[in-house]
Coordinates of C-alpha atoms and ligand atoms in Angstrom, one line a residue:
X1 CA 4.6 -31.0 61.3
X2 CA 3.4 -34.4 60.5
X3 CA 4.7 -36.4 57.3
X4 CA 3.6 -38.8 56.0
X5 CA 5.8 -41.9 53.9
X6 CA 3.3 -44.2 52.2
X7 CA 4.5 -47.7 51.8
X8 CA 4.6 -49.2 48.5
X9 CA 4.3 -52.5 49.7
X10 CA 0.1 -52.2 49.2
X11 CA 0.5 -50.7 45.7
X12 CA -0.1 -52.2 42.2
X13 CA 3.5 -53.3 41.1
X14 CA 3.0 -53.2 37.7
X15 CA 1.8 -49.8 38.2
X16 CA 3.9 -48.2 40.3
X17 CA 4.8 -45.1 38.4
X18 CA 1.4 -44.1 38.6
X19 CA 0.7 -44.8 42.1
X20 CA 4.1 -43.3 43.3
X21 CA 2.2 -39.9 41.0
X22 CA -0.9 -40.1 43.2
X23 CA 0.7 -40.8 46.8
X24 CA 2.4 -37.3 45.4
X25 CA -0.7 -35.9 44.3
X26 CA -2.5 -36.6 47.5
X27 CA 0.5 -34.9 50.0
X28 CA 2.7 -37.4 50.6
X29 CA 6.7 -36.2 51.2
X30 CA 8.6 -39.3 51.1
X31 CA 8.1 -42.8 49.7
X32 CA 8.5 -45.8 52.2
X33 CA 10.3 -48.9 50.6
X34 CA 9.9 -52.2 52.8
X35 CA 13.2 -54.1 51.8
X36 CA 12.6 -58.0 52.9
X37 CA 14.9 -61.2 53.4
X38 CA 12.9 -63.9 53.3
X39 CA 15.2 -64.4 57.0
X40 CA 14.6 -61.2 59.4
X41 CA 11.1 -61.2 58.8
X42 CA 9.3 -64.4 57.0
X43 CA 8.4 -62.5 53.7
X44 CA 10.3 -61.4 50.4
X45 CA 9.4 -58.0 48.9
X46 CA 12.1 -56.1 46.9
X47 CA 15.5 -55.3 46.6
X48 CA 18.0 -52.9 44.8
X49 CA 16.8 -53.2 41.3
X50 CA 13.6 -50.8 41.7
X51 CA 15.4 -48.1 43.5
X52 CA 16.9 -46.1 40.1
X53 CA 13.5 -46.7 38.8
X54 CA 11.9 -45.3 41.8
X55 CA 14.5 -42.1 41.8
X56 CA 14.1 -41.1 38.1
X57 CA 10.7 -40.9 38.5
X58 CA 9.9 -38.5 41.4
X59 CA 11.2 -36.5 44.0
X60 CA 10.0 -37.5 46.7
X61 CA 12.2 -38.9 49.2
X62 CA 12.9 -42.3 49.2
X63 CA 12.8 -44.1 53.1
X64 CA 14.4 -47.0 52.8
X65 CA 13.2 -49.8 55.6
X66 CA 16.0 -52.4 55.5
X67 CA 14.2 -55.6 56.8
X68 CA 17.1 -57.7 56.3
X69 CA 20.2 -59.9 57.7
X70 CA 23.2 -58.1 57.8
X71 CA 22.4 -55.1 56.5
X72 CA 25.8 -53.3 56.2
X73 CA 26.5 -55.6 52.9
X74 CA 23.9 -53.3 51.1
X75 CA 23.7 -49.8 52.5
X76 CA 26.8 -48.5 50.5
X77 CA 24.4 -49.8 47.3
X78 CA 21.2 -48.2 48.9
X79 CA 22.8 -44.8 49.2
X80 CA 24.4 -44.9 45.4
X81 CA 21.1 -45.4 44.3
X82 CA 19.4 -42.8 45.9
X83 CA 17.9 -43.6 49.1
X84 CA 17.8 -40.5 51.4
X85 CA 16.8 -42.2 54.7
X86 CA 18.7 -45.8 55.3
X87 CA 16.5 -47.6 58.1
X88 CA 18.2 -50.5 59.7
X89 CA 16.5 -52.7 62.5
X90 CA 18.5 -52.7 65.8
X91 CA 17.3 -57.0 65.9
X92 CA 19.8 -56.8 62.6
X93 CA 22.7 -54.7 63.4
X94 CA 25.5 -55.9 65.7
X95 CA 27.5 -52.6 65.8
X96 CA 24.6 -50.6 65.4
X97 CA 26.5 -46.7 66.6
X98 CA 29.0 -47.6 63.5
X99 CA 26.2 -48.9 60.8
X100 CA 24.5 -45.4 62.0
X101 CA 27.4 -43.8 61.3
X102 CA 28.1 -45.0 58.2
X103 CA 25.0 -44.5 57.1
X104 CA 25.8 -40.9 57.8
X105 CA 28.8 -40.5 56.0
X106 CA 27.4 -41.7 53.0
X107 CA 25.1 -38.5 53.1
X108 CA 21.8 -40.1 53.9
X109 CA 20.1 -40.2 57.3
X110 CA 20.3 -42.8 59.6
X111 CA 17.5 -44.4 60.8
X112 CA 16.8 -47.4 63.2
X113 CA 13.8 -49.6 63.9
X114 CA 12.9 -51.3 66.9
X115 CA 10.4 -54.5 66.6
X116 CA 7.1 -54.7 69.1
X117 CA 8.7 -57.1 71.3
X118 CA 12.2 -55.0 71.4
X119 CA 12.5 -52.1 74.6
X120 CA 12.7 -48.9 73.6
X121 CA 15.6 -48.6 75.9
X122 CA 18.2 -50.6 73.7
X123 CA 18.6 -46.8 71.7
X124 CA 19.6 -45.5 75.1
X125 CA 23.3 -45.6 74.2
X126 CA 22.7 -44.6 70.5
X127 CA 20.2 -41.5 70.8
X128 CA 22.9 -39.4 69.0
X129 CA 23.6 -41.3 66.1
X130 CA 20.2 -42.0 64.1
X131 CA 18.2 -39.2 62.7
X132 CA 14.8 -41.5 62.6
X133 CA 14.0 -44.0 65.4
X134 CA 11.0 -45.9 63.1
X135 CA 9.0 -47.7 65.9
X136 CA 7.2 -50.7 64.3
X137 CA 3.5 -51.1 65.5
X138 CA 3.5 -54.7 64.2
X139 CA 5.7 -57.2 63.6
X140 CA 7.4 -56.3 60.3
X141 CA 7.1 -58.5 57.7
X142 CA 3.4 -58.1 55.9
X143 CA 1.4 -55.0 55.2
X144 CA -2.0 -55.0 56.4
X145 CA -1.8 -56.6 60.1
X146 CA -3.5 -55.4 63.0
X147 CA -1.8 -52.7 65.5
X148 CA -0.4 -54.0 68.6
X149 CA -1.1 -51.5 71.2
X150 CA 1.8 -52.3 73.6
X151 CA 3.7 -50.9 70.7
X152 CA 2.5 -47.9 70.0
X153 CA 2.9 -46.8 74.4
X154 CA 6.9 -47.5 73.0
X155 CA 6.7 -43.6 71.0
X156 CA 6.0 -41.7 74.3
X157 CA 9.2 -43.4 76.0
X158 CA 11.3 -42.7 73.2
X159 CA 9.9 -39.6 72.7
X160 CA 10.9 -38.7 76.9
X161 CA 14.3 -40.4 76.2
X162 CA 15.4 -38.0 73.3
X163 CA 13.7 -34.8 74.6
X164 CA 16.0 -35.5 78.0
X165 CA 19.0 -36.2 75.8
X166 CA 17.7 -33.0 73.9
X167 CA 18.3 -35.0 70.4
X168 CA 16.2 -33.7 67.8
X169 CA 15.1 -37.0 66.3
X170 CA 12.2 -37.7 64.5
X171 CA 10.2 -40.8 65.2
X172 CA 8.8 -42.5 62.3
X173 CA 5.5 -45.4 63.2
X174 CA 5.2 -48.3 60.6
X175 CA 2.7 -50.7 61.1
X176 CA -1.3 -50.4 60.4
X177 CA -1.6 -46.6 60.2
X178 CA -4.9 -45.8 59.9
X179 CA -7.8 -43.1 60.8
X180 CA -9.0 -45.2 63.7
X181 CA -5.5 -45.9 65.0
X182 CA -2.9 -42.4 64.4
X183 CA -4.5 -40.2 66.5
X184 CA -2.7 -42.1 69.2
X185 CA 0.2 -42.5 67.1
X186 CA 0.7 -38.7 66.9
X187 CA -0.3 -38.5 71.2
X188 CA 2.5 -39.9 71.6
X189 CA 5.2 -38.4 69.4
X190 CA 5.4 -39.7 66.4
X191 CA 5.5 -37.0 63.5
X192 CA 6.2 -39.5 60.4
X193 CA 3.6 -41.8 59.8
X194 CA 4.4 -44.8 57.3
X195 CA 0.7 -46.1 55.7
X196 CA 0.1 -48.9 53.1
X197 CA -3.1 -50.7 52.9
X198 CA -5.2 -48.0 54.8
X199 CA -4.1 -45.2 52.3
X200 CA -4.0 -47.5 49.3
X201 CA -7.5 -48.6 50.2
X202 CA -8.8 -45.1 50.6
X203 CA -11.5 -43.7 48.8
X204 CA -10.0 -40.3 48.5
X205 CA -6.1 -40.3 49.2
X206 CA -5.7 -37.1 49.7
X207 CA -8.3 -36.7 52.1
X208 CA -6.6 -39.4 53.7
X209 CA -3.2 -37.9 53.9
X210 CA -4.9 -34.4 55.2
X211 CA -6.7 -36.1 57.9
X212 CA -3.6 -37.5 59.4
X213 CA -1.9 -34.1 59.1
X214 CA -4.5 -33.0 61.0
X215 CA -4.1 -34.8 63.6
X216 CA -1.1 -32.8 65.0
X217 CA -3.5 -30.4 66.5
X218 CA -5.1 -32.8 68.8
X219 CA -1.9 -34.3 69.9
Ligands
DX5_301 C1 5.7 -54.2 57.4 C2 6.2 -53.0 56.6 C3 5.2 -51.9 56.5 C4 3.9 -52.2 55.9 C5 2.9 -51.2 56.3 O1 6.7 -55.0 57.6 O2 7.4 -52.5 57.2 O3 5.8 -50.7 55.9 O4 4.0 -52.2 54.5 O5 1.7 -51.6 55.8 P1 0.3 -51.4 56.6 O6 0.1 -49.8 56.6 O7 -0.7 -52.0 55.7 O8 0.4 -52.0 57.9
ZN302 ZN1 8.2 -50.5 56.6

């Protein structure tokens, strides 16, 4: 089944409560929030503060994506306050098999990203540990980029790596989701698709989200 975890980072800040309604309204399971440093990636966006917000006002699942330096200062924070999945990028994490864990053991899921330019390969030793492997199809830092395609051939070797390992991971695709570019997406594996400007820029969201749900039959 495909899911789909819109990105907040293309919606109208000082009307997030209602666009955090409608990304519900249309079929959307989890929200995606893009965490940002200002050192990992060359962008700020937001931090802790609007996560309480952000939890007392739906129940959708919150997916935090942890675009930061040392990341293990704050994940003990992003679990209290109600993130459910706990994202960190491999570039970040030194001792990534205990971060996952921890991550774990604070109830949430673990997930890991991997940057274009980084081989799917480096989760070779890790496939156990993370519950999401979120591929990014461009370089993270700013919503509304262009796909690069090398990135997206990335989902169908991870994909082979945890079927042989026969870990039941989900892999998660962030990074200029769109009609003309998921169908591949979902080719190749990926069942939770992360989308900011192309849903937020959508005529008809909800016609948007079905389409890309749709797409599992082709795959
Ligand atoms: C980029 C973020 C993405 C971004 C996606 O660094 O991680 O989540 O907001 O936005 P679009 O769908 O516009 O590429
Ligand atoms: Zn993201």
């Amino acid at each position: 089944m495909i899911r789909v975890s819109p990105s907040i980072l293309a919606a109208d800040f000082a009307d997030l409560g209602r666009d955090i309604g409608r990304i519900k309204q249309a079929g959307a399971e989890y929200v995606h929030i893009d965490v940002m440093d200002g050192l990992f990636v060359p962008n700020l966006s937001i931090g802790l503060a609007p996560i309480p917000c952000i939890r007392k006002i739906t129940d959708l699942t919150l997916d935090v994506h942890l675009m930061i330096e040392d990341p293990d200062k704050y994940i003990d924070e992003f679990a209290r306050l109600g993130a459910r999945i706990i994202t960190v990028h491999q570039e970040t994490t030194r001792h990534l098999n205990r971060t996952l864990n921890h991550i774990r053991e604070l109830g949430c899921l673990a997930g890991v990203s991997i940057c274009p330019a980084t081989p799917p390969e480096t989760l070779g030793w890790s496939l156990g540990d993370f519950d999401v492997a979120l591929i990014m199809s461009v370089n993270p830092g700013f919503g509304g980029q262009k796909i690069v395609p090398s990135a997206v051939k990335k989902i169908a070797v991870l994909r082979d790596m945890l079927e042989k390992a026969g870990v039941a991971a989900e892999i998660e695709v962030d990074g200029n989701v769109a009609l003309d570019t998921a169908q591949e997406i979902v080719n190749n594996g990926a069942r939770l698709l992360v989308t900011g400007s192309a849903l937020f820029k959508a005529p008809d969201a909800g016609a948007f989200i079905r389409t890309l749900k749709g797409m599992e039959a082709g795959a």
